[in-house]
Amino acid sequence: MVVGAGLGGLRTIERLRADGYPGRITLIGAEEHEPYDRPPLSKQVLSGDWEPGRAVLRDRAGLAGLDVTARLGTGAVALHGTTVELDDGGTVAGDAVVIATGLVARRLPHQPDGVAVLRTLDDALALRRALGTARSMIVIGAGFVGAEVTCAALRRGVRVTVLEALDAPCQRVLGRRVGELATRLFTEAGADLRCGTRIGRLLDGRTVELADGSVLSADLVLAGVGAVPDLRWLDGAGVRVNDRLACNERGRVVGMSGVWAVGDAAAWWNPATGDHHGGEHWTLTGEQAARAACDILGTEPPAAGPPYVWSDQFGLKVQVIGRTDTADELVQLHGTGLDGGPVKGTVVGYLAGGVLAGAVSFGAPARFARYRALVASGAPREKVLATIE
Amino acid sequence: MQVRVDSDLCQGHTLCAMAAPDLFALRDEDGHAYAPDENVPAAQEERAQEAARSCPERAVQLS
Ligand SMILES: Cc1cc2nc3c(=O)[nH]c(=O)nc-3n(C[C@H](O)[C@H](O)[C@H](O)COP(=O)(O)OP(=O)(O)OC[C@H]3O[C@@H](n4cnc5c(N)ncnc54)[C@H](O)[C@@H]3O)c2cc1C
Ligand code: SF4
């Protein structure tokens, strides 16, 4: 039984069937929608380039093709052993439970309902409608989603003010110095980016009071301040959940038996770093789904690649591979963005202890491709520099 | 089995080439992928499926 009809849940089922799992499979999903993909929500769906149906990963016929009983529009409210209780009063029991319930948008304290968020297809469609009439917008949080929404709004001629608490956009991922490149992407596109801005409180759906007492207002306010798991439904399941579900390196939830977790709601044990690490990435979710499915089947799981995340913003693709948070040295591998040159075409390597731990590319996908293998193998500095050409 | 990359959908993540290095080549300018030989050898079919699954744009098409 799979709880959560998003990417992780669906990919787990696809893998189980591809590898010959013969048993019954039930998919429980709180949203009415057929399982859909989230990255296009802040990109093609928001911009209007795609009709929402194109984001669907598998429609009802496709689910039937996988021989899945899909209970869409039904939420799980409790777990006892491997029996799930549903909000319609029913229960479903299985030999194995896979939890793939993802995240919900993080809310600011006392956030009024009129403030927009972007996590679901319904959120994206509501935001797209609102952008159709708005002339001005405030985006709180300059992360990847905030950046993508900013682009979509600017493209529609909406004036955008972006409020970011840290010193640069996407700073947690990019670090301070490379974050400066992201700053330039915002400002060169015409957004009014204000870093180091603390929010006091949200007065209503159009008005923000900053910590210094000044007040800003716009036709539309979006809170793009990240996402958190909502695992209250596991309260009675006999496992302590602090944040995400701690799992071993095959996705089994620590402290439970017959229960796996994949995707954004899970934090898998990483033997290399010795900690439970949660991602919020498309690629990681698919990988975990495949690995968990193999563990359920007792087959050899596929090897894990380095983490990868991308964002389409300001007319270029930002790509991040590996870890950027452990770096003690940056090298500009291509382009001249760090020296004030164009952001587009810049590739930066993140070295930790002299080996390549991660890399970031701004609009240079083909050049960037080669660094994936170097990150995966932990290539030393000389080898990285020799690759530049 | 045959494999093609829909060049309108491909966004150059290069993940397909990671999953199946023998089946895909990458264009230098933009990282977009193509299959130099559309016929997938039997031994590579699993990898081709892996590549199709790993493409975020669903640009890898098998037939
Ligand atoms: C706007 C947006 C843009 C993104 N862009 C990118 C990107 O460019 N690149 C990238 O790498 N990643 C991106 N991501 C992240 C990526 O989409 C996620 O990592 C991925 O969707 C995680 O899959 P998941 O299965 O864990 O969760 P989800 O896809 O969130 O699916 C979880 C599902 O579980 C359901 N659910 C929750 N609780 C219950 C319950 N109690 N009972 C039943 N069902 C429940 C939810 O309704 C939801 O449908 C983006 C995410 C968002 C929101
Ligand atoms: S993974 Fe998909 S989008 Fe990326 S290069 Fe391959 S076909 Fe293109």
Coordinates of N, CA and C in Angstrom, one line a residue, chain A residues 151-269:
Chain A
C151 N 10.0 35.3 -12.1 CA 10.1 35.3 -13.6 C 8.8 35.3 -14.3
A152 N 7.9 34.4 -13.8 CA 6.6 34.3 -14.5 C 5.8 35.6 -14.3
A153 N 6.0 36.2 -13.2 CA 5.3 37.5 -12.9 C 5.8 38.6 -13.8
L154 N 7.2 38.7 -13.8 CA 7.8 39.7 -14.7 C 7.4 39.6 -16.1
R155 N 7.3 38.3 -16.6 CA 7.0 38.1 -18.0 C 5.6 38.6 -18.3
R156 N 4.7 38.6 -17.3 CA 3.4 39.1 -17.5 C 3.3 40.6 -17.2
G157 N 4.4 41.2 -17.0 CA 4.4 42.7 -16.8 C 4.0 43.1 -15.4
V158 N 4.1 42.2 -14.5 CA 3.8 42.5 -13.1 C 5.1 43.0 -12.4
R159 N 4.9 44.1 -11.7 CA 6.1 44.6 -10.9 C 6.3 43.7 -9.7
V160 N 7.6 43.3 -9.5 CA 7.8 42.3 -8.4 C 8.8 42.9 -7.4
T161 N 8.4 42.8 -6.1 CA 9.4 43.1 -5.0 C 9.6 41.8 -4.3
V162 N 10.9 41.5 -4.2 CA 11.3 40.2 -3.6 C 11.9 40.5 -2.2
L163 N 11.4 39.9 -1.2 CA 11.9 40.1 0.2 C 12.7 38.8 0.6
E164 N 13.9 38.9 0.9 CA 14.7 37.7 1.3 C 15.4 38.0 2.6
A165 N 15.4 37.1 3.5 CA 16.0 37.3 4.8 C 17.5 37.2 4.8
L166 N 18.0 36.3 3.9 CA 19.5 36.1 3.9 C 20.1 37.2 3.0
D167 N 21.4 37.1 2.8 CA 22.2 38.1 2.1 C 22.0 37.9 0.6
A168 N 21.6 36.8 0.1 CA 21.5 36.5 -1.3 C 20.5 35.5 -1.6
P169 N 19.9 35.5 -2.8 CA 18.9 34.4 -3.1 C 19.6 33.0 -3.1
C170 N 18.8 32.0 -2.8 CA 19.2 30.6 -2.9 C 20.5 30.4 -2.1
Q171 N 20.7 31.2 -1.1 CA 22.0 31.2 -0.4 C 22.3 29.9 0.2
R172 N 21.3 29.2 0.7 CA 21.5 28.0 1.4 C 22.1 26.9 0.5
V173 N 21.7 27.0 -0.8 CA 22.2 26.0 -1.7 C 23.5 26.5 -2.4
L174 N 23.5 27.8 -2.7 CA 24.6 28.3 -3.6 C 25.8 28.8 -2.7
G175 N 25.5 29.2 -1.5 CA 26.6 29.9 -0.7 C 26.5 31.3 -1.0
R176 N 27.3 32.1 -0.2 CA 27.2 33.6 -0.3 C 27.7 34.1 -1.6
R177 N 28.9 33.6 -2.0 CA 29.6 34.3 -3.2 C 28.8 33.9 -4.5
V178 N 28.4 32.7 -4.6 CA 27.7 32.3 -5.9 C 26.3 32.9 -5.8
G179 N 25.8 33.0 -4.6 CA 24.5 33.7 -4.4 C 24.4 35.1 -5.1
E180 N 25.6 35.7 -5.1 CA 25.7 37.0 -5.8 C 25.3 36.9 -7.2
L181 N 25.6 35.8 -7.9 CA 25.2 35.6 -9.3 C 23.7 35.6 -9.4
A182 N 23.1 34.9 -8.4 CA 21.6 34.8 -8.4 C 21.0 36.2 -8.1
T183 N 21.7 37.0 -7.3 CA 21.2 38.3 -7.1 C 21.2 39.1 -8.4
R184 N 22.2 38.9 -9.2 CA 22.3 39.6 -10.5 C 21.2 39.2 -11.4
L185 N 20.8 37.9 -11.4 CA 19.7 37.4 -12.2 C 18.4 38.1 -11.9
F186 N 18.2 38.3 -10.6 CA 16.9 39.0 -10.2 C 17.0 40.4 -10.6
T187 N 18.0 41.1 -10.3 CA 18.0 42.5 -10.6 C 18.1 42.9 -12.0
E188 N 18.9 42.1 -12.8 CA 19.0 42.3 -14.2 C 17.7 42.1 -14.9
A189 N 16.9 41.2 -14.3 CA 15.6 41.0 -15.0 C 14.6 42.0 -14.6
G190 N 14.9 42.9 -13.7 CA 14.0 44.0 -13.3 C 13.2 43.8 -12.0
A191 N 13.6 42.8 -11.2 CA 12.9 42.6 -9.9 C 13.5 43.6 -8.9
D192 N 12.8 44.0 -8.0 CA 13.3 44.8 -6.9 C 13.6 43.9 -5.7
L193 N 14.8 43.4 -5.7 CA 15.2 42.4 -4.7 C 15.8 43.1 -3.5
R194 N 15.2 42.7 -2.3 CA 15.7 43.3 -1.1 C 16.2 42.2 -0.1
C195 N 17.5 42.0 -0.1 CA 18.0 41.0 0.7 C 18.2 41.5 2.2
G196 N 18.4 40.6 3.1 CA 18.6 40.9 4.5 C 17.3 41.6 5.1
T197 N 16.2 41.3 4.5 CA 14.9 41.9 5.0 C 14.2 41.0 5.9
R198 N 13.9 41.4 7.1 CA 13.1 40.6 8.0 C 11.6 41.0 8.0
I199 N 10.8 40.0 7.9 CA 9.4 40.2 7.9 C 8.9 40.4 9.4
G200 N 8.1 41.4 9.6 CA 7.5 41.5 10.9 C 6.2 40.6 11.0
R201 N 5.2 41.0 10.3 CA 4.0 40.2 10.2 C 3.3 40.5 8.9
L202 N 2.4 39.6 8.6 CA 1.5 39.8 7.4 C 0.2 40.4 7.9
L203 N -0.1 41.5 7.4 CA -1.4 42.2 7.9 C -2.6 41.6 7.2
D204 N -2.5 41.4 5.9 CA -3.6 40.7 5.2 C -3.0 40.2 3.9
G205 N -3.8 39.7 3.0 CA -3.4 39.1 1.8 C -2.6 40.0 0.9
R206 N -2.5 41.3 1.2 CA -1.8 42.2 0.3 C -0.8 43.1 1.0
T207 N -0.7 42.9 2.3 CA 0.1 43.9 3.0 C 1.1 43.2 4.0
V208 N 2.4 43.6 3.9 CA 3.4 43.0 4.7 C 4.1 44.1 5.6
E209 N 4.2 43.8 6.9 CA 4.9 44.8 7.7 C 6.3 44.2 8.0
L210 N 7.3 45.0 7.7 CA 8.7 44.5 7.9 C 9.0 44.7 9.4
A211 N 10.1 44.0 9.8 CA 10.6 44.0 11.2 C 10.9 45.5 11.6
D212 N 11.3 46.3 10.7 CA 11.6 47.7 11.0 C 10.4 48.6 11.1
G213 N 9.2 48.0 10.9 CA 8.0 48.8 11.1 C 7.4 49.3 9.8
S214 N 8.2 49.3 8.7 CA 7.7 49.9 7.4 C 6.7 48.9 6.8
V215 N 5.8 49.4 6.0 CA 4.8 48.6 5.5 C 4.8 48.6 3.9
L216 N 4.7 47.4 3.3 CA 4.7 47.3 1.9 C 3.4 46.7 1.5
S217 N 2.8 47.1 0.3 CA 1.6 46.4 -0.1 C 1.7 46.2 -1.7
A218 N 1.0 45.2 -2.1 CA 0.9 44.9 -3.5 C -0.4 44.2 -3.8
D219 N -0.7 44.0 -5.1 CA -2.0 43.3 -5.4 C -2.0 41.9 -5.0
L220 N -0.7 41.3 -4.8 CA -0.6 39.9 -4.6 C 0.6 39.6 -3.7
V221 N 0.5 38.8 -2.7 CA 1.7 38.4 -1.9 C 1.8 36.9 -1.9
L222 N 3.0 36.4 -2.2 CA 3.3 35.0 -2.2 C 4.3 34.7 -1.1
A223 N 4.0 33.7 -0.3 CA 5.0 33.2 0.7 C 5.7 32.0 0.1
G224 N 7.0 32.2 -0.3 CA 7.8 31.1 -0.8 C 8.9 30.8 0.1
V225 N 8.5 30.4 1.3 CA 9.5 30.3 2.4 C 9.7 28.8 2.7
G226 N 9.6 27.9 1.7 CA 10.0 26.6 1.9 C 8.8 25.7 2.3
A227 N 9.1 24.5 2.6 CA 8.0 23.5 2.8 C 8.4 22.6 4.0
V228 N 7.4 22.1 4.6 CA 7.7 21.2 5.8 C 6.7 19.9 5.7
P229 N 7.2 18.8 6.2 CA 6.3 17.6 6.2 C 5.1 17.8 7.1
D230 N 4.0 17.2 6.8 CA 2.8 17.2 7.7 C 2.5 15.8 8.0
L231 N 3.1 15.3 9.1 CA 3.0 13.9 9.5 C 2.2 13.7 10.7
R232 N 1.3 14.6 11.0 CA 0.5 14.5 12.2 C -0.3 13.2 12.2
W233 N -0.6 12.7 11.0 CA -1.4 11.5 10.9 C -0.7 10.3 11.5
L234 N 0.6 10.4 11.7 CA 1.4 9.3 12.2 C 1.5 9.4 13.8
D235 N 0.8 10.3 14.4 CA 1.0 10.5 15.8 C 0.8 9.3 16.6
G236 N -0.2 8.5 16.3 CA -0.4 7.3 17.1 C 0.3 6.0 16.6
A237 N 1.3 6.2 15.7 CA 1.9 5.0 15.0 C 3.1 4.5 15.8
G238 N 3.4 5.1 16.9 CA 4.4 4.6 17.8 C 5.8 4.9 17.3
V239 N 6.0 6.0 16.5 CA 7.3 6.4 16.1 C 7.4 7.9 16.3
R240 N 8.5 8.3 16.8 CA 8.7 9.7 17.1 C 9.1 10.4 15.8
V241 N 8.3 11.4 15.4 CA 8.6 12.1 14.2 C 9.0 13.5 14.6
N242 N 10.2 13.9 14.4 CA 10.6 15.3 14.7 C 10.3 16.2 13.5
D243 N 10.8 15.8 12.4 CA 10.6 16.6 11.2 C 10.2 15.6 10.1
R244 N 11.3 15.1 9.4 CA 11.0 14.1 8.4 C 11.1 12.7 9.0
L245 N 10.7 11.7 8.3 CA 10.8 10.3 8.8 C 12.2 9.8 8.6
A246 N 12.8 9.5 9.7 CA 14.2 8.9 9.6 C 14.1 7.5 9.1
C247 N 14.9 7.2 8.0 CA 14.9 5.9 7.4 C 16.3 5.4 7.3
N248 N 16.5 4.1 7.1 CA 17.8 3.5 6.9 C 18.2 3.8 5.4
E249 N 19.3 3.2 5.0 CA 19.7 3.6 3.6 C 19.0 2.8 2.5
R250 N 18.0 2.0 2.9 CA 17.1 1.4 2.0 C 15.6 1.9 2.1
G251 N 15.5 2.9 2.9 CA 14.1 3.5 3.0 C 13.2 2.9 4.1
R252 N 13.7 2.0 4.9 CA 12.8 1.5 6.0 C 12.8 2.5 7.1
V253 N 11.6 2.8 7.5 CA 11.4 3.8 8.6 C 12.0 3.2 9.9
V254 N 12.8 4.0 10.5 CA 13.5 3.6 11.8 C 12.4 3.4 12.8
G255 N 12.4 2.3 13.5 CA 11.4 2.1 14.6 C 10.1 1.5 14.2
M256 N 10.0 1.1 12.9 CA 8.7 0.5 12.4 C 9.1 -0.7 11.6
S257 N 8.1 -1.6 11.5 CA 8.4 -2.7 10.6 C 7.4 -2.8 9.5
G258 N 7.9 -3.1 8.3 CA 7.0 -3.2 7.2 C 6.6 -1.8 6.6
V259 N 7.3 -0.7 7.0 CA 7.0 0.6 6.6 C 8.2 1.3 6.0
W260 N 8.1 1.8 4.8 CA 9.1 2.5 4.1 C 8.7 3.9 3.8
A261 N 9.6 4.8 3.6 CA 9.3 6.2 3.3 C 10.2 6.7 2.2
V262 N 9.7 7.4 1.2 CA 10.5 7.9 0.1 C 10.1 9.4 -0.2
G263 N 11.0 10.1 -0.8 CA 10.7 11.5 -1.3 C 10.9 12.5 -0.2
D264 N 10.2 13.6 -0.4 CA 10.5 14.8 0.4 C 10.1 14.6 1.9
A265 N 9.2 13.6 2.2 CA 8.8 13.4 3.6 C 9.9 12.6 4.4
A266 N 10.8 12.0 3.6 CA 11.8 11.1 4.2 C 13.2 11.7 4.4
A267 N 13.9 11.2 5.4 CA 15.3 11.6 5.5 C 16.1 10.2 5.6
W268 N 16.7 9.9 4.6 CA 17.4 8.6 4.5 C 18.8 8.7 5.2
W269 N 19.2 7.6 5.8 CA 20.5 7.5 6.3 C 21.5 7.6 5.2

